[in-house]
PDB file of C-alpha atoms and ligand atoms in Angstrom:
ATOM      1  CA  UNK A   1      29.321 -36.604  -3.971  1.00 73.00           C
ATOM      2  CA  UNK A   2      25.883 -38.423  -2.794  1.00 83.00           C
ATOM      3  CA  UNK A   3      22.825 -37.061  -4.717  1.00 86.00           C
ATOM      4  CA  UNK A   4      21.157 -35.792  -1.276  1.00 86.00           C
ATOM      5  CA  UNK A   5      24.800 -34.087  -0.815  1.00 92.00           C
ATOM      6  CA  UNK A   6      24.489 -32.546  -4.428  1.00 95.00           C
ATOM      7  CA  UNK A   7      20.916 -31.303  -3.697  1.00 95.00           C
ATOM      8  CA  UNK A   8      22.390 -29.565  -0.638  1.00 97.00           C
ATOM      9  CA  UNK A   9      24.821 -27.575  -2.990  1.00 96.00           C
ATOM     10  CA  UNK A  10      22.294 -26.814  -4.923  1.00 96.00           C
ATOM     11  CA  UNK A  11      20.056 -25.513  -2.456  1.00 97.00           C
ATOM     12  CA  UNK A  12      22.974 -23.133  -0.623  1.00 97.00           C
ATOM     13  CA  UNK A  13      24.545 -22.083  -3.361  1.00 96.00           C
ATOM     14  CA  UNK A  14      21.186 -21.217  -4.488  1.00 97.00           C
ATOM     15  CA  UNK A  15      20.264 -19.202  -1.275  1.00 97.00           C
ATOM     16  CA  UNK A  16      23.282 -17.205  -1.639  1.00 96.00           C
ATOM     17  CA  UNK A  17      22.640 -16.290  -4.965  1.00 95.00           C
ATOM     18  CA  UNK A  18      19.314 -15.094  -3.965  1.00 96.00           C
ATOM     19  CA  UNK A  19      21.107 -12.887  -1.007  1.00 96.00           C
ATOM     20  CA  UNK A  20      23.376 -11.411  -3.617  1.00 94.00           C
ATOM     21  CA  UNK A  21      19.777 -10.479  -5.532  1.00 94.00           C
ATOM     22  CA  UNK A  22      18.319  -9.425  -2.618  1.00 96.00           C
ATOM     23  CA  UNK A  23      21.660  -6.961  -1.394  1.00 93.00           C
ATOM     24  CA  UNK A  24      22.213  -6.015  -5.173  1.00 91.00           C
ATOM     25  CA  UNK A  25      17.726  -5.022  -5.182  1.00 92.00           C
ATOM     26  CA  UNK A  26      18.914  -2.708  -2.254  1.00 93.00           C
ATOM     27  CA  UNK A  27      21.615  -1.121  -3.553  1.00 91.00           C
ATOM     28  CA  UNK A  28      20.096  -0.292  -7.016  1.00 89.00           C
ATOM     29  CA  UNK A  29      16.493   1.009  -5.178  1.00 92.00           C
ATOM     30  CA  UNK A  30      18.632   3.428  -2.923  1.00 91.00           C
ATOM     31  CA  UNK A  31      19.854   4.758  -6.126  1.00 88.00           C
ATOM     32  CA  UNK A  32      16.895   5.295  -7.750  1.00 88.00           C
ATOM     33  CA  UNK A  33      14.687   6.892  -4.733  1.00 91.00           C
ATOM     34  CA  UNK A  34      15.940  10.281  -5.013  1.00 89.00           C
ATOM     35  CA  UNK A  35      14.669  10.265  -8.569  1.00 88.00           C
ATOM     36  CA  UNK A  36      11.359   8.963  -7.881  1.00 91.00           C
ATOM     37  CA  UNK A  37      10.337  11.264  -5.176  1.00 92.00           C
ATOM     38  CA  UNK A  38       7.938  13.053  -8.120  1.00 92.00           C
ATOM     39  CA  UNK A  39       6.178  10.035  -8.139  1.00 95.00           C
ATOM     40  CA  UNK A  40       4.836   9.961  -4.403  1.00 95.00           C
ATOM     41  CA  UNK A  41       3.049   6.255  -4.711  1.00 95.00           C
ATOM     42  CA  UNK A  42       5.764   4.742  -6.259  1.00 96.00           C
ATOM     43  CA  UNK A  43       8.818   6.243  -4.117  1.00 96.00           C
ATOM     44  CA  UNK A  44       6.799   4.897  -1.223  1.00 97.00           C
ATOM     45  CA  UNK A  45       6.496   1.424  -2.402  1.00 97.00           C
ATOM     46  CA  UNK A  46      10.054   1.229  -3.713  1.00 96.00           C
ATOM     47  CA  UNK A  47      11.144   2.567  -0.071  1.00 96.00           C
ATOM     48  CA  UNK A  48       8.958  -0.260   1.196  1.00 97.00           C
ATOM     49  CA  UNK A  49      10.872  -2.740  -1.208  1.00 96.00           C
ATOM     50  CA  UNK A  50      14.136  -1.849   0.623  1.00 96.00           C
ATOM     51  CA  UNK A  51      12.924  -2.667   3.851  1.00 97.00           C
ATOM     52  CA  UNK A  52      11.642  -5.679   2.717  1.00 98.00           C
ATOM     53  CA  UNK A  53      14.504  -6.750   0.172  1.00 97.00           C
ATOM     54  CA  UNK A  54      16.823  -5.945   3.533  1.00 97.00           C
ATOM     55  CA  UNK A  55      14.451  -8.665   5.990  1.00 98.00           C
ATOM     56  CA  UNK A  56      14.710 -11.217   2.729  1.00 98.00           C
ATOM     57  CA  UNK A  57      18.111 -11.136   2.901  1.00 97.00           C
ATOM     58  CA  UNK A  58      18.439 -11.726   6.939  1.00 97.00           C
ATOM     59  CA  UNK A  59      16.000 -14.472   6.037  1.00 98.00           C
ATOM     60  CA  UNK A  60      18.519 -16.031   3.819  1.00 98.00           C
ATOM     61  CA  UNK A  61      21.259 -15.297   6.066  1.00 97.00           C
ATOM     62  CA  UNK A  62      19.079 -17.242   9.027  1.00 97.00           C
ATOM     63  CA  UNK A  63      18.925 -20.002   6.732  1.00 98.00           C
ATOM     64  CA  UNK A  64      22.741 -20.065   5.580  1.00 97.00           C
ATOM     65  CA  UNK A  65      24.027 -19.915   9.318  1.00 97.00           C
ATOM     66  CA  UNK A  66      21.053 -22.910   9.865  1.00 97.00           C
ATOM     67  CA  UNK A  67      22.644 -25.143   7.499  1.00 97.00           C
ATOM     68  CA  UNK A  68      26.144 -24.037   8.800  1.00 95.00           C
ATOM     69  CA  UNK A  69      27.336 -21.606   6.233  1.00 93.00           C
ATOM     70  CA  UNK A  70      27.079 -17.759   5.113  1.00 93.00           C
ATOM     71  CA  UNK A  71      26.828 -15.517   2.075  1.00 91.00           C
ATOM     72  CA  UNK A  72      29.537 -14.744   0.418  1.00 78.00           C
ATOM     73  CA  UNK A  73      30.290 -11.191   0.375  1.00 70.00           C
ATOM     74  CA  UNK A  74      33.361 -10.802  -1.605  1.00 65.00           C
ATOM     75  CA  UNK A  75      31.810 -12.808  -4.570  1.00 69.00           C
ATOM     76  CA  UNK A  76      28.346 -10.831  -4.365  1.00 70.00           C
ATOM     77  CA  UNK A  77      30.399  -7.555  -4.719  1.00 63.00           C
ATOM     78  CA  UNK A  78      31.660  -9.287  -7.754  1.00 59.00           C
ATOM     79  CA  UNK A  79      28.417 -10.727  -9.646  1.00 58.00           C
ATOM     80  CA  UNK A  80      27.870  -8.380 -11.913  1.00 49.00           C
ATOM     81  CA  UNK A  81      25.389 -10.725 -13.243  1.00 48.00           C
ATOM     82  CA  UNK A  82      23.373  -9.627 -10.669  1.00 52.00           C
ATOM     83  CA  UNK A  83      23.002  -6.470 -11.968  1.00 54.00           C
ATOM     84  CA  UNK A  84      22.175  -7.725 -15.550  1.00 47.00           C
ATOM     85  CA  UNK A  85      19.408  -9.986 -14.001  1.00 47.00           C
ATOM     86  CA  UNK A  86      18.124  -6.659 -12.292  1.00 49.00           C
ATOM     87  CA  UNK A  87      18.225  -4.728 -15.329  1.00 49.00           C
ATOM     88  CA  UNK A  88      17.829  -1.302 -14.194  1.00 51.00           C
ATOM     89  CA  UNK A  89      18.340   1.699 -16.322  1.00 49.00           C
ATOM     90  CA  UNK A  90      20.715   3.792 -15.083  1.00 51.00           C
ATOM     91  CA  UNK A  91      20.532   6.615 -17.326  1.00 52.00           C
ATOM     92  CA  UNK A  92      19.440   9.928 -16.782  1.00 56.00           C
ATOM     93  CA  UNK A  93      16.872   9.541 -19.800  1.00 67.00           C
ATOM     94  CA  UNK A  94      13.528  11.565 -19.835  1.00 74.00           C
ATOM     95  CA  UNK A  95      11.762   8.048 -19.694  1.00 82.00           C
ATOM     96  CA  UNK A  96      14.128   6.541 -17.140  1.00 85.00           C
ATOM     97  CA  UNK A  97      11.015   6.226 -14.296  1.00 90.00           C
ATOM     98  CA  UNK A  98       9.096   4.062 -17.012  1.00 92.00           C
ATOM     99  CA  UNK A  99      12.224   1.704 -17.643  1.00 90.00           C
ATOM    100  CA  UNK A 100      12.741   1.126 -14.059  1.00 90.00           C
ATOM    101  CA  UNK A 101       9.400   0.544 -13.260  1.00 93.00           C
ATOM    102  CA  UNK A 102       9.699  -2.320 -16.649  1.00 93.00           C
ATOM    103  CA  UNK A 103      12.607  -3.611 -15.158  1.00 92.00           C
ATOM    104  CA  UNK A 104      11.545  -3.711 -11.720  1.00 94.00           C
ATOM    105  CA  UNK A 105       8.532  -5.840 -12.902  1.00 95.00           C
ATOM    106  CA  UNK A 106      10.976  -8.027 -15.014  1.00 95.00           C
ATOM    107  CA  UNK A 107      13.110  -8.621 -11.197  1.00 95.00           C
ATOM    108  CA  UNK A 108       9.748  -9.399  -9.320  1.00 97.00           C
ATOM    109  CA  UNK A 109       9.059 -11.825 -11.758  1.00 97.00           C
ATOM    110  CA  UNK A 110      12.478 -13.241 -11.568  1.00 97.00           C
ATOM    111  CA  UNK A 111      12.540 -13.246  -8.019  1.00 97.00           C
ATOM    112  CA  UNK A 112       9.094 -15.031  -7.529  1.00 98.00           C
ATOM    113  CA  UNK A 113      10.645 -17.636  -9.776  1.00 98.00           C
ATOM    114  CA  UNK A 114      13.899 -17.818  -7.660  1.00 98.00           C
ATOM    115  CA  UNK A 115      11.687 -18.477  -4.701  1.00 98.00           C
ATOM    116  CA  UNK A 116       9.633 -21.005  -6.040  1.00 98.00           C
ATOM    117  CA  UNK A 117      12.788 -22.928  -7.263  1.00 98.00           C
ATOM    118  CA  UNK A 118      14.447 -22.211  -3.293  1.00 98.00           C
ATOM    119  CA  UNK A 119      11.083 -23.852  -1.739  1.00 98.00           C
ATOM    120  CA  UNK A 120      11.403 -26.920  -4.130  1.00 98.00           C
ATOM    121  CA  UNK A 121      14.718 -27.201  -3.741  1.00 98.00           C
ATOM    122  CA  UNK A 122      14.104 -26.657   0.372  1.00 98.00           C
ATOM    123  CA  UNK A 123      11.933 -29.512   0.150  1.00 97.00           C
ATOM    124  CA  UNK A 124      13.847 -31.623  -1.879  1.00 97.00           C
ATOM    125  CA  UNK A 125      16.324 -31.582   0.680  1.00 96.00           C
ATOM    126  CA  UNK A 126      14.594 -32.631   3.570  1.00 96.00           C
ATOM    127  CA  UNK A 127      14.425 -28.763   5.321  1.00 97.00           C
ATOM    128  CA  UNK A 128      10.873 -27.964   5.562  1.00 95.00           C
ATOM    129  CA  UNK A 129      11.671 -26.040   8.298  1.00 96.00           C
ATOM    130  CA  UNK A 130      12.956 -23.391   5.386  1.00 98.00           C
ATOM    131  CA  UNK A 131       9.720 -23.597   3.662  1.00 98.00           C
ATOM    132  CA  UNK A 132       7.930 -21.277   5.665  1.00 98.00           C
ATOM    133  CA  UNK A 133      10.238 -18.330   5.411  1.00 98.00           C
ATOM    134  CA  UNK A 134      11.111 -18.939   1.399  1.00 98.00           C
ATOM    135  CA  UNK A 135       7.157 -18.944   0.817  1.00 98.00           C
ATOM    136  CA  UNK A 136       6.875 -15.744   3.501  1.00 98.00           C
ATOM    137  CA  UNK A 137       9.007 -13.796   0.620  1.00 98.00           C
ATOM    138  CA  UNK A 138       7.853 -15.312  -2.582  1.00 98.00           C
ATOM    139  CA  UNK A 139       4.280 -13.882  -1.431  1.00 98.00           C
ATOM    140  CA  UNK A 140       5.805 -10.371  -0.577  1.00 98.00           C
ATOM    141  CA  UNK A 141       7.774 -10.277  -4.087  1.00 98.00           C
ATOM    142  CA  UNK A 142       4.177 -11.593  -5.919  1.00 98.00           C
ATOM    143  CA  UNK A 143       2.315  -8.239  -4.156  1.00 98.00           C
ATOM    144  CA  UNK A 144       5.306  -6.273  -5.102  1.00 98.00           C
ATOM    145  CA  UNK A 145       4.922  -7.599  -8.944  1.00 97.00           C
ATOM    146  CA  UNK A 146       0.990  -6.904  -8.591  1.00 98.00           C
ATOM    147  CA  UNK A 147       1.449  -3.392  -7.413  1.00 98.00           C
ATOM    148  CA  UNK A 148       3.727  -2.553 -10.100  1.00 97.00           C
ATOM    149  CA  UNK A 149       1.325  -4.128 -12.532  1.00 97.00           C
ATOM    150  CA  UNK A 150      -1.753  -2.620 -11.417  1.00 97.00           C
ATOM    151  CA  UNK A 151       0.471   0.860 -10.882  1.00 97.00           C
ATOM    152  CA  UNK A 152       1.279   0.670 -14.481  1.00 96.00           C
ATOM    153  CA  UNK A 153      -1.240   2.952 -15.645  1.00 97.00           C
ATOM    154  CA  UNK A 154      -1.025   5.569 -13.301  1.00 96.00           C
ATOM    155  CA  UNK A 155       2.776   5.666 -13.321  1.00 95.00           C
ATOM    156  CA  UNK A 156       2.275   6.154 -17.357  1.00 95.00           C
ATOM    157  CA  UNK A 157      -0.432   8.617 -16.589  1.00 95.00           C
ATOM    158  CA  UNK A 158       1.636  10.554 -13.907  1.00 94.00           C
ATOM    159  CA  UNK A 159       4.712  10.163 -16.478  1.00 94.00           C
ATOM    160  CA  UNK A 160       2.841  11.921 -19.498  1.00 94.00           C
ATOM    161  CA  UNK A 161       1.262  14.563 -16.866  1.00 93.00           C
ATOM    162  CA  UNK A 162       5.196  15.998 -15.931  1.00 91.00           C
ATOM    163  CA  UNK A 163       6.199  15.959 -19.394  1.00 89.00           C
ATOM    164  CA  UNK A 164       3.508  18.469 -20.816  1.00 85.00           C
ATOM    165  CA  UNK A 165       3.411  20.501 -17.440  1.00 77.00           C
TER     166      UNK A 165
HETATM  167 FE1  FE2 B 201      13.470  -9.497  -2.970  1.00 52.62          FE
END
């Protein structure tokens, strides 16, 4: 295999595994909502994260079919790795909004990495057509990690305020 055809398996297989992050970020939000509806602020933002976790992954779906290829469903139902990179609590712990809110800062971060390696990677390959739409989503997952970081406080604060209620 040519080193410009190597790069190109990089890159795909690399936008796939992002569209099995995106699909798995789904998934575990619409489990969590329910629980977070006690926390009005946050179970709007995380409903806002599933909209836009849904449009990142017809993004990288856009860009698959572009370069002549797809997801692969079967293996994302199988990456449980996925769901280790996510993190999430699932427990029914008293302090299971504060862990999800940790991990979901831990994903953001990982995500805005996974991005930035996509748009590099994009580049590298000639397709600066992609750029546009990998940077569109590294900038939504950045004000999604600054929310959550800014929200820390008042999530604690909100947190502390149900327990002793
Ligand atoms: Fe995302």
């Amino acid at each position: 295999m040519s080193d410009s055809n190597l790069t190109m398996t990089f890159y795909l297989t690399g936008l796939r595994n992002q569209h099995a992050v995106e699909t798995q970020a789904i998934g575990t939000v619409k489990n969590q909502l329910s629980r977070m509806e006690p926390y009005p602020e946050l179970h709007t933002q995380m409903q806002g994260e599933m909209q836009r976790s849904t449009e990142q992954a017809a993004r990288l779906d856009t860009l698959l079919a572009k370069h002549g290829t797809s997801a692969s469903v079967a293996k994302e139902a199988m990456t449980g790795t996925v769901a280790t990179v996510a993190g999430f609590a699932h427990s029914l712990s008293s302090d299971e909004v504060l862990k999800n809110v940790l991990a979901a800062v831990g994903f953001k971060a990982y995500e805005i990495g996974s991005y930035k390696v996509l748009v590099t990677l994009a580049e590298s390959v000639g397709a600066a057509d992609d750029v546009a739409m990998l940077e569109l989503s590294m900038k939504e997952e950045q004000e999604m990690g600054d929310w959550l970081g800014s929200h820390l406080p008042s999530i604690v604060h909100a947190y502390l305020a149900r327990q002793t209620a």
